[in-house]
Coordinates of C-alpha atoms in Angstrom, one line a residue:
Chain A
X374 CA -8.1 -19.2 4.0
X375 CA -5.0 -20.5 2.9
X376 CA -1.3 -18.5 1.9
X377 CA 1.0 -20.9 0.3
X378 CA 1.4 -22.0 4.2
X379 CA 2.6 -18.4 5.6
X380 CA 1.6 -18.4 9.5
X381 CA 0.5 -22.0 9.5
X382 CA 1.9 -23.6 12.9
X383 CA 4.6 -25.7 12.5
X384 CA 3.4 -28.6 13.1
X385 CA 0.9 -28.6 10.2
X386 CA 2.7 -27.3 7.1
X387 CA 1.3 -28.5 4.4
X388 CA 3.5 -29.1 1.4
X389 CA 2.6 -27.1 -2.2
X390 CA 6.1 -26.6 -4.3
X391 CA 8.6 -28.2 -1.9
X392 CA 10.7 -26.0 0.8
X393 CA 12.5 -23.7 -1.6
X394 CA 9.1 -20.9 -1.2
X395 CA 8.6 -21.9 2.2
X396 CA 12.2 -20.5 3.0
X397 CA 11.8 -17.4 1.3
X398 CA 8.4 -17.0 2.7
X399 CA 9.8 -16.8 6.1
X400 CA 13.0 -13.9 4.7
X401 CA 10.9 -12.1 3.6
X402 CA 8.7 -12.0 6.6
X403 CA 11.7 -11.7 8.8
X404 CA 13.0 -8.9 6.3
X405 CA 9.7 -6.7 6.7
X406 CA 9.7 -6.9 10.9
X407 CA 13.1 -6.1 10.5
X408 CA 12.0 -3.3 8.0
X409 CA 9.2 -1.7 10.0
X410 CA 11.3 -2.3 13.5
X411 CA 14.0 0.1 11.6
X412 CA 11.5 2.4 10.0
X413 CA 9.3 2.9 13.6
X414 CA 12.8 3.7 15.5
X415 CA 14.0 5.5 12.6
X416 CA 10.9 7.9 12.4
X417 CA 10.7 8.5 16.0
X418 CA 14.2 9.2 15.7
X419 CA 14.4 12.2 12.4
X420 CA 11.1 13.1 14.1
X421 CA 12.9 14.1 17.6
X422 CA 15.9 15.1 15.9
X423 CA 14.3 18.4 13.4
X424 CA 11.7 18.6 15.5
X425 CA 13.4 19.7 18.9
X426 CA 16.3 21.5 17.2
X427 CA 16.8 24.9 18.0
X428 CA 19.5 27.7 17.6
X429 CA 19.6 31.4 19.2
X430 CA 21.8 34.1 18.2
X431 CA 22.7 37.5 18.8
X432 CA 22.5 39.4 15.7
X433 CA 22.8 43.3 16.5
X434 CA 21.9 42.9 19.8
X435 CA 18.7 41.2 18.6
X436 CA 18.1 37.8 20.1
X437 CA 17.0 35.5 17.4
X438 CA 16.0 32.3 17.3
X439 CA 16.1 29.2 14.5
X440 CA 13.4 26.4 14.8
X441 CA 11.9 24.3 12.6
X442 CA 8.8 26.2 11.9
X443 CA 10.6 28.7 10.0
X444 CA 11.0 25.7 6.7
X445 CA 7.3 24.1 6.1
X446 CA 8.9 21.5 4.6
X447 CA 10.3 20.7 7.6
X448 CA 7.2 20.7 9.3
X449 CA 5.8 18.1 7.2
X450 CA 8.8 16.0 7.4
X451 CA 8.4 16.1 10.9
X452 CA 4.6 15.0 10.4
X453 CA 5.3 12.2 8.1
X454 CA 7.4 10.9 10.3
X455 CA 4.8 10.9 12.8
X456 CA 2.8 8.8 10.4
X457 CA 5.3 6.4 9.4
X458 CA 6.7 5.9 13.2
X459 CA 2.1 5.3 13.9
X460 CA 2.1 3.3 10.8
X461 CA 4.9 0.6 11.3
X462 CA 4.0 0.6 15.1
X463 CA 1.1 -0.6 14.2
X464 CA 2.2 -3.2 11.2
X465 CA 5.1 -4.6 14.1
X466 CA 2.3 -5.8 16.0
X467 CA 0.3 -7.1 13.6
X468 CA 4.0 -9.1 12.3
X469 CA 4.2 -10.2 15.7
X470 CA 0.4 -11.7 16.2
X471 CA 0.2 -13.3 13.1
X472 CA 4.0 -14.6 13.8
X473 CA 2.9 -15.3 18.3
X474 CA -0.4 -16.9 16.8
X475 CA 0.8 -18.8 14.1
X476 CA -2.3 -18.6 12.4
X477 CA -2.7 -17.0 8.9
X478 CA -4.0 -13.3 8.8
X479 CA -3.5 -13.3 4.8
X480 CA -6.3 -12.5 3.1
X481 CA -6.8 -10.2 -0.3
X482 CA -8.6 -7.5 1.4
X483 CA -5.6 -7.2 3.7
X484 CA -3.1 -7.4 2.0
X485 CA -4.9 -4.8 -0.4
X486 CA -4.6 -3.1 2.5
X487 CA -1.0 -3.2 3.3
X488 CA -0.1 -3.0 0.3
X489 CA -2.1 0.5 -0.1
X490 CA -0.6 1.9 2.8
X491 CA 2.4 0.5 2.3
X492 CA 2.6 2.6 -0.7
X493 CA 1.6 5.4 0.6
X494 CA 3.6 5.5 3.5
X495 CA 6.4 4.9 0.6
X496 CA 5.7 8.4 -1.5
X497 CA 4.5 10.4 1.6
X498 CA 8.2 9.8 3.3
X499 CA 10.2 10.0 -0.3
X500 CA 8.2 13.1 -0.9
X501 CA 8.7 14.8 2.4
X502 CA 12.7 14.4 2.4
X503 CA 13.1 15.9 -1.1
X504 CA 11.4 18.7 -0.1
X505 CA 13.1 19.2 2.9
X506 CA 16.7 18.2 1.3
X507 CA 15.9 20.6 -1.0
X508 CA 15.2 23.6 1.3
X509 CA 18.2 22.2 3.0
X510 CA 20.8 23.0 0.3
X511 CA 18.9 26.5 0.0
X512 CA 20.4 26.8 3.9
X513 CA 23.1 25.4 3.1
X514 CA 24.5 26.7 0.0
X515 CA 21.8 29.7 -0.4
X516 CA 21.0 30.6 -4.3
X517 CA 23.1 33.7 -5.3
X518 CA 20.7 34.3 -8.4
X519 CA 18.6 35.1 -6.8
X520 CA 20.0 36.6 -3.9
X521 CA 18.5 34.3 -1.3
X522 CA 21.5 33.4 1.7
X523 CA 22.9 30.7 3.4
X524 CA 21.8 30.7 6.6
X525 CA 23.7 27.5 8.2
X526 CA 27.1 29.6 8.8
X527 CA 25.2 30.9 10.9
X528 CA 23.1 28.4 12.5
X529 CA 25.6 26.2 12.5
X530 CA 24.4 23.7 15.1
X531 CA 21.1 23.9 13.8
X532 CA 21.3 22.9 10.7
X533 CA 23.4 20.1 11.2
X534 CA 21.2 18.6 13.6
X535 CA 19.2 19.2 11.0
X536 CA 20.7 17.4 8.5
X537 CA 20.9 14.5 10.2
X538 CA 17.4 14.1 10.8
X539 CA 17.1 14.2 7.1
X540 CA 19.5 11.8 7.1
X541 CA 17.8 9.9 9.1
X542 CA 14.6 10.5 7.6
X543 CA 15.9 9.2 3.7
X544 CA 16.5 5.9 5.9
X545 CA 13.2 5.3 7.0
X546 CA 11.7 6.3 3.2
X547 CA 14.4 3.9 1.7
X548 CA 13.2 1.4 3.8
X549 CA 9.6 1.8 3.4
X550 CA 10.4 1.4 -0.7
X551 CA 11.6 -2.0 -0.1
X552 CA 8.6 -2.5 2.3
X553 CA 6.2 -1.9 -0.3
X554 CA 7.9 -4.0 -2.8
X555 CA 7.4 -6.8 -0.4
X556 CA 4.2 -6.2 0.2
X557 CA 3.3 -5.8 -3.5
X558 CA 4.9 -9.4 -4.0
X559 CA 2.4 -10.8 -1.3
X560 CA -0.7 -9.2 -2.7
X561 CA 0.2 -10.0 -5.9
X562 CA 1.3 -13.4 -6.1
X563 CA -2.2 -13.7 -4.7
X564 CA -3.3 -13.5 -8.3
X565 CA -0.6 -16.0 -10.2
X566 CA -2.1 -19.2 -11.8
X567 CA -3.6 -20.7 -9.7
X568 CA -6.5 -22.0 -11.1
X569 CA -8.6 -20.9 -8.2
X570 CA -6.6 -22.3 -5.5
X571 CA -6.0 -20.7 -2.7
X572 CA -6.7 -17.7 -4.0
X573 CA -9.5 -17.5 -1.6
X574 CA -11.1 -13.6 -0.5
Chain B
X205 CA 7.5 -19.5 -22.6
X206 CA 4.0 -18.7 -21.6
X207 CA 2.6 -16.0 -19.7
X208 CA -1.1 -16.5 -18.6
X209 CA -1.9 -16.3 -22.4
X210 CA -0.7 -12.8 -22.9
X211 CA 0.0 -11.6 -25.9
X212 CA -0.6 -15.2 -27.6
X213 CA -2.8 -14.9 -30.8
X214 CA -6.5 -14.8 -30.7
X215 CA -6.7 -17.4 -33.0
X216 CA -5.3 -19.9 -30.0
X217 CA -5.4 -18.4 -26.7
X218 CA -5.4 -21.8 -24.4
X219 CA -8.2 -21.2 -21.2
X220 CA -6.5 -20.9 -18.6
X221 CA -8.7 -19.7 -15.3
X222 CA -11.7 -18.6 -17.8
X223 CA -12.6 -15.4 -18.8
X224 CA -12.6 -13.0 -16.3
X225 CA -8.3 -12.8 -16.5
X226 CA -7.9 -12.4 -19.5
X227 CA -10.6 -9.5 -19.9
X228 CA -8.6 -8.6 -16.7
X229 CA -5.0 -8.7 -18.5
X230 CA -6.7 -7.1 -21.9
X231 CA -7.7 -4.4 -19.4
X232 CA -4.2 -4.1 -18.2
X233 CA -2.4 -3.8 -21.2
X234 CA -4.4 -1.7 -22.7
X235 CA -3.9 1.0 -19.3
X236 CA -0.7 0.3 -19.7
X237 CA 0.2 1.5 -22.7
X238 CA -2.2 4.8 -23.0
X239 CA -0.1 5.6 -19.0
X240 CA 3.3 5.0 -21.2
X241 CA 1.6 7.1 -24.0
X242 CA 0.7 9.9 -21.7
X243 CA 3.7 10.0 -19.8
X244 CA 5.5 10.4 -22.9
X245 CA 3.9 13.4 -23.9
X246 CA 3.4 14.9 -21.0
X247 CA 7.5 14.8 -20.5
X248 CA 8.6 16.0 -23.1
X249 CA 5.5 19.7 -22.5
X250 CA 7.0 20.0 -19.1
X251 CA 11.0 19.6 -19.8
X252 CA 10.0 21.7 -23.1
X253 CA 7.9 24.5 -21.1
X254 CA 10.8 24.5 -17.7
X255 CA 13.5 24.5 -19.9
X256 CA 12.8 27.3 -22.8
X257 CA 11.1 29.5 -19.7
X258 CA 12.9 32.6 -19.9
X259 CA 11.9 36.6 -18.8
X260 CA 14.3 39.4 -18.8
X261 CA 14.0 42.3 -16.2
X262 CA 15.2 45.3 -16.4
X263 CA 16.0 46.3 -12.7
X264 CA 17.7 49.9 -12.2
X265 CA 18.8 50.1 -15.6
X266 CA 20.3 46.4 -15.3
X267 CA 19.0 43.6 -17.2
X268 CA 18.2 40.9 -15.7
X269 CA 17.1 37.2 -17.0
X270 CA 15.2 35.1 -15.2
X271 CA 15.7 31.4 -16.6
X272 CA 15.5 27.7 -15.1
X273 CA 19.6 27.2 -14.2
X274 CA 19.0 29.8 -11.7
X275 CA 17.8 27.2 -10.0
X276 CA 18.9 23.6 -9.5
X277 CA 15.8 21.6 -9.1
X278 CA 14.4 23.0 -12.4
X279 CA 17.5 20.9 -13.9
X280 CA 16.9 18.3 -12.2
X281 CA 12.7 18.1 -13.4
X282 CA 13.9 19.0 -16.9
X283 CA 16.7 15.8 -16.8
X284 CA 13.9 13.9 -15.5
X285 CA 11.6 14.7 -17.8
X286 CA 14.1 14.0 -20.5
X287 CA 14.5 10.2 -18.2
X288 CA 11.3 9.4 -18.0
X289 CA 10.3 10.4 -22.0
X290 CA 13.1 8.2 -23.3
X291 CA 12.0 4.8 -20.8
X292 CA 8.5 5.5 -21.9
X293 CA 9.4 5.6 -25.3
X294 CA 11.4 2.3 -25.1
X295 CA 8.7 1.1 -23.3
X296 CA 6.0 2.0 -25.7
X297 CA 7.6 0.6 -28.8
X298 CA 7.8 -3.0 -26.4
X299 CA 4.2 -2.4 -25.4
X300 CA 3.1 -2.1 -29.5
X301 CA 5.7 -4.5 -30.9
X302 CA 4.1 -7.6 -28.5
X303 CA 1.1 -6.6 -29.9
X304 CA 1.4 -6.5 -33.2
X305 CA 3.6 -9.4 -33.5
X306 CA 1.2 -11.5 -30.7
X307 CA 4.0 -13.3 -29.1
X308 CA 4.7 -13.3 -25.9
X309 CA 7.7 -10.8 -24.6
X310 CA 6.8 -12.0 -21.0
X311 CA 9.3 -13.9 -18.9
X312 CA 10.7 -13.4 -15.4
X313 CA 13.9 -11.7 -16.8
X314 CA 12.3 -8.9 -18.2
X315 CA 9.4 -8.9 -15.6
X316 CA 12.2 -7.9 -13.2
X317 CA 13.5 -5.3 -15.8
X318 CA 10.5 -3.6 -16.1
X319 CA 9.4 -3.6 -12.2
X320 CA 12.2 -2.1 -11.6
X321 CA 12.5 0.5 -14.5
X322 CA 8.7 1.6 -13.2
X323 CA 9.9 2.0 -10.0
X324 CA 13.0 3.9 -10.2
X325 CA 10.8 6.1 -12.3
X326 CA 7.9 7.2 -9.8
X327 CA 10.1 7.3 -7.2
X328 CA 12.9 9.9 -9.6
X329 CA 9.6 12.0 -10.6
X330 CA 8.4 12.2 -7.8
X331 CA 11.6 13.3 -6.0
X332 CA 11.9 15.9 -8.8
X333 CA 8.5 17.6 -8.5
X334 CA 8.5 17.3 -4.7
X335 CA 12.1 19.3 -5.0
X336 CA 11.3 21.6 -7.4
X337 CA 8.0 22.4 -6.2
X338 CA 9.3 22.8 -2.4
X339 CA 11.0 26.1 -4.9
X340 CA 8.4 27.3 -6.0
X341 CA 6.7 27.4 -3.3
X342 CA 9.5 29.6 -1.6
X343 CA 10.0 31.4 -4.9
X344 CA 6.0 32.1 -5.4
X345 CA 5.9 32.9 -1.2
X346 CA 9.3 33.7 0.0
X347 CA 10.3 33.0 3.4
X348 CA 10.4 36.2 5.6
X349 CA 12.2 34.2 8.4
X350 CA 15.2 33.6 6.7
X351 CA 15.1 36.7 4.8
X352 CA 14.5 35.0 1.5
X353 CA 12.3 37.4 -0.8
X354 CA 9.6 35.9 -3.1
X355 CA 10.4 36.4 -6.8
X356 CA 7.1 35.8 -8.7
X357 CA 6.2 39.2 -8.3
X358 CA 9.0 40.1 -10.4
X359 CA 8.9 37.5 -12.7
X360 CA 5.5 36.5 -12.7
X361 CA 5.5 35.3 -16.7
X362 CA 8.6 32.7 -15.7
X363 CA 7.0 31.2 -12.5
X364 CA 3.5 31.1 -14.7
X365 CA 5.3 29.0 -17.1
X366 CA 7.0 27.3 -14.5
X367 CA 3.9 25.5 -12.8
X368 CA 2.9 24.4 -16.1
X369 CA 6.0 22.6 -16.4
X370 CA 5.4 20.8 -12.7
X371 CA 2.0 20.5 -12.8
X372 CA 2.7 18.5 -16.3
X373 CA 5.9 16.8 -14.6
X374 CA 3.5 15.9 -12.0
X375 CA 1.4 14.2 -13.8
X376 CA 4.1 12.1 -15.3
X377 CA 4.7 11.1 -11.5
X378 CA 1.3 10.2 -10.7
X379 CA 0.9 7.8 -14.2
X380 CA 4.4 6.5 -13.3
X381 CA 3.3 5.2 -9.4
X382 CA 0.4 3.7 -10.9
X383 CA 2.5 2.1 -14.0
X384 CA 4.8 0.7 -11.3
X385 CA 2.1 -1.2 -9.4
X386 CA 0.7 -2.7 -12.9
X387 CA 5.0 -4.1 -13.7
X388 CA 4.5 -4.8 -9.8
X389 CA 1.4 -7.3 -10.5
X390 CA 2.8 -8.6 -13.6
X391 CA 5.7 -9.2 -12.3
X392 CA 4.6 -10.9 -9.3
X393 CA 1.8 -13.0 -10.3
X394 CA 4.4 -15.2 -11.7
X395 CA 5.8 -16.5 -8.3
X396 CA 1.9 -17.2 -7.6
X397 CA 0.4 -20.9 -6.1
X398 CA 1.1 -22.4 -9.4
X399 CA 2.4 -25.6 -9.3
X400 CA 5.2 -24.9 -11.0
X401 CA 2.4 -24.7 -14.3
X402 CA 3.3 -21.3 -16.5
X403 CA 6.2 -20.2 -14.0
X404 CA 8.9 -20.2 -16.4
X405 CA 11.6 -18.6 -17.0

């Protein structure tokens, strides 16, 4: 099965429509690999930053410990980051494998699987970041109308580390958004005006 | 400029690759129009449900009024719904116009604009729903570890109406997600293995 010459070893790349598309293909593949590596690294960083965050405070001789499990949104974010890291690791291996073997790993079912996975991950990580960011805003600013007091003036170090974790996760989710556009490109151009050529299943 | 026969009047539809793709095209266009109408209606409904929500309560002879502006996430959701409704109205008009005129409105810059708009709206509405849902969870369940008390036992009617607004907005954002996949399909298949045919700018 052939897919616009992607993954075909350099010695026998068929000429489809000039060098222009081949250059685009190469750039798309490199961008994909770089983004997946960034996501893998930052998702782990985000999960560690939030998951290991802890701060003890003595209030009226009672020790209180702030930890990420106090806020469900942070637990959700750690899980989302973990899933994004595991998913990206698999995808990085797939990218490298297809580069090393120089063979074509691309077909419609695989393209659909990658597209669906990327979409799911993009929406999942964005949802987790939005929920965690909303919680962080409450923690930082409080909500006086509802008598929810700000807690970051008490647990400053804890809040800062959560903030770093959320920032890291935000980059993960933005990268996933770019990736999901790339995988949409890779999938849907298989449905181009090809007159049945190269549209193999 | 021609785009796989989409929008060409029925009398002179060119035969590209059988009836199969033409049927898919027609279904895609109808699905798109229906989804955009649903989004338009539900986004307005969601904005009205949340924007008009208000409940007065007398606590220790002091009247307190709960309104959506007490929570920034709800303000954000109303704005996101308003944007989604306005955007969908424009898109519905475009869809209808292209159907009535029977001419092809499709070209790469327009496809890119629709793709970008749909993506932006999908991520925007999903972010707004996630933030509002997180706030609603705090309001409904409280967060005892942080001494944030639940407020929905005091403002039951207010909370229910917010819940309905969030549910309506969730359907909006899920529909936007499906639409953004459709517009990705419409855009990226223009980059298919077309050997220069039908790839007009």
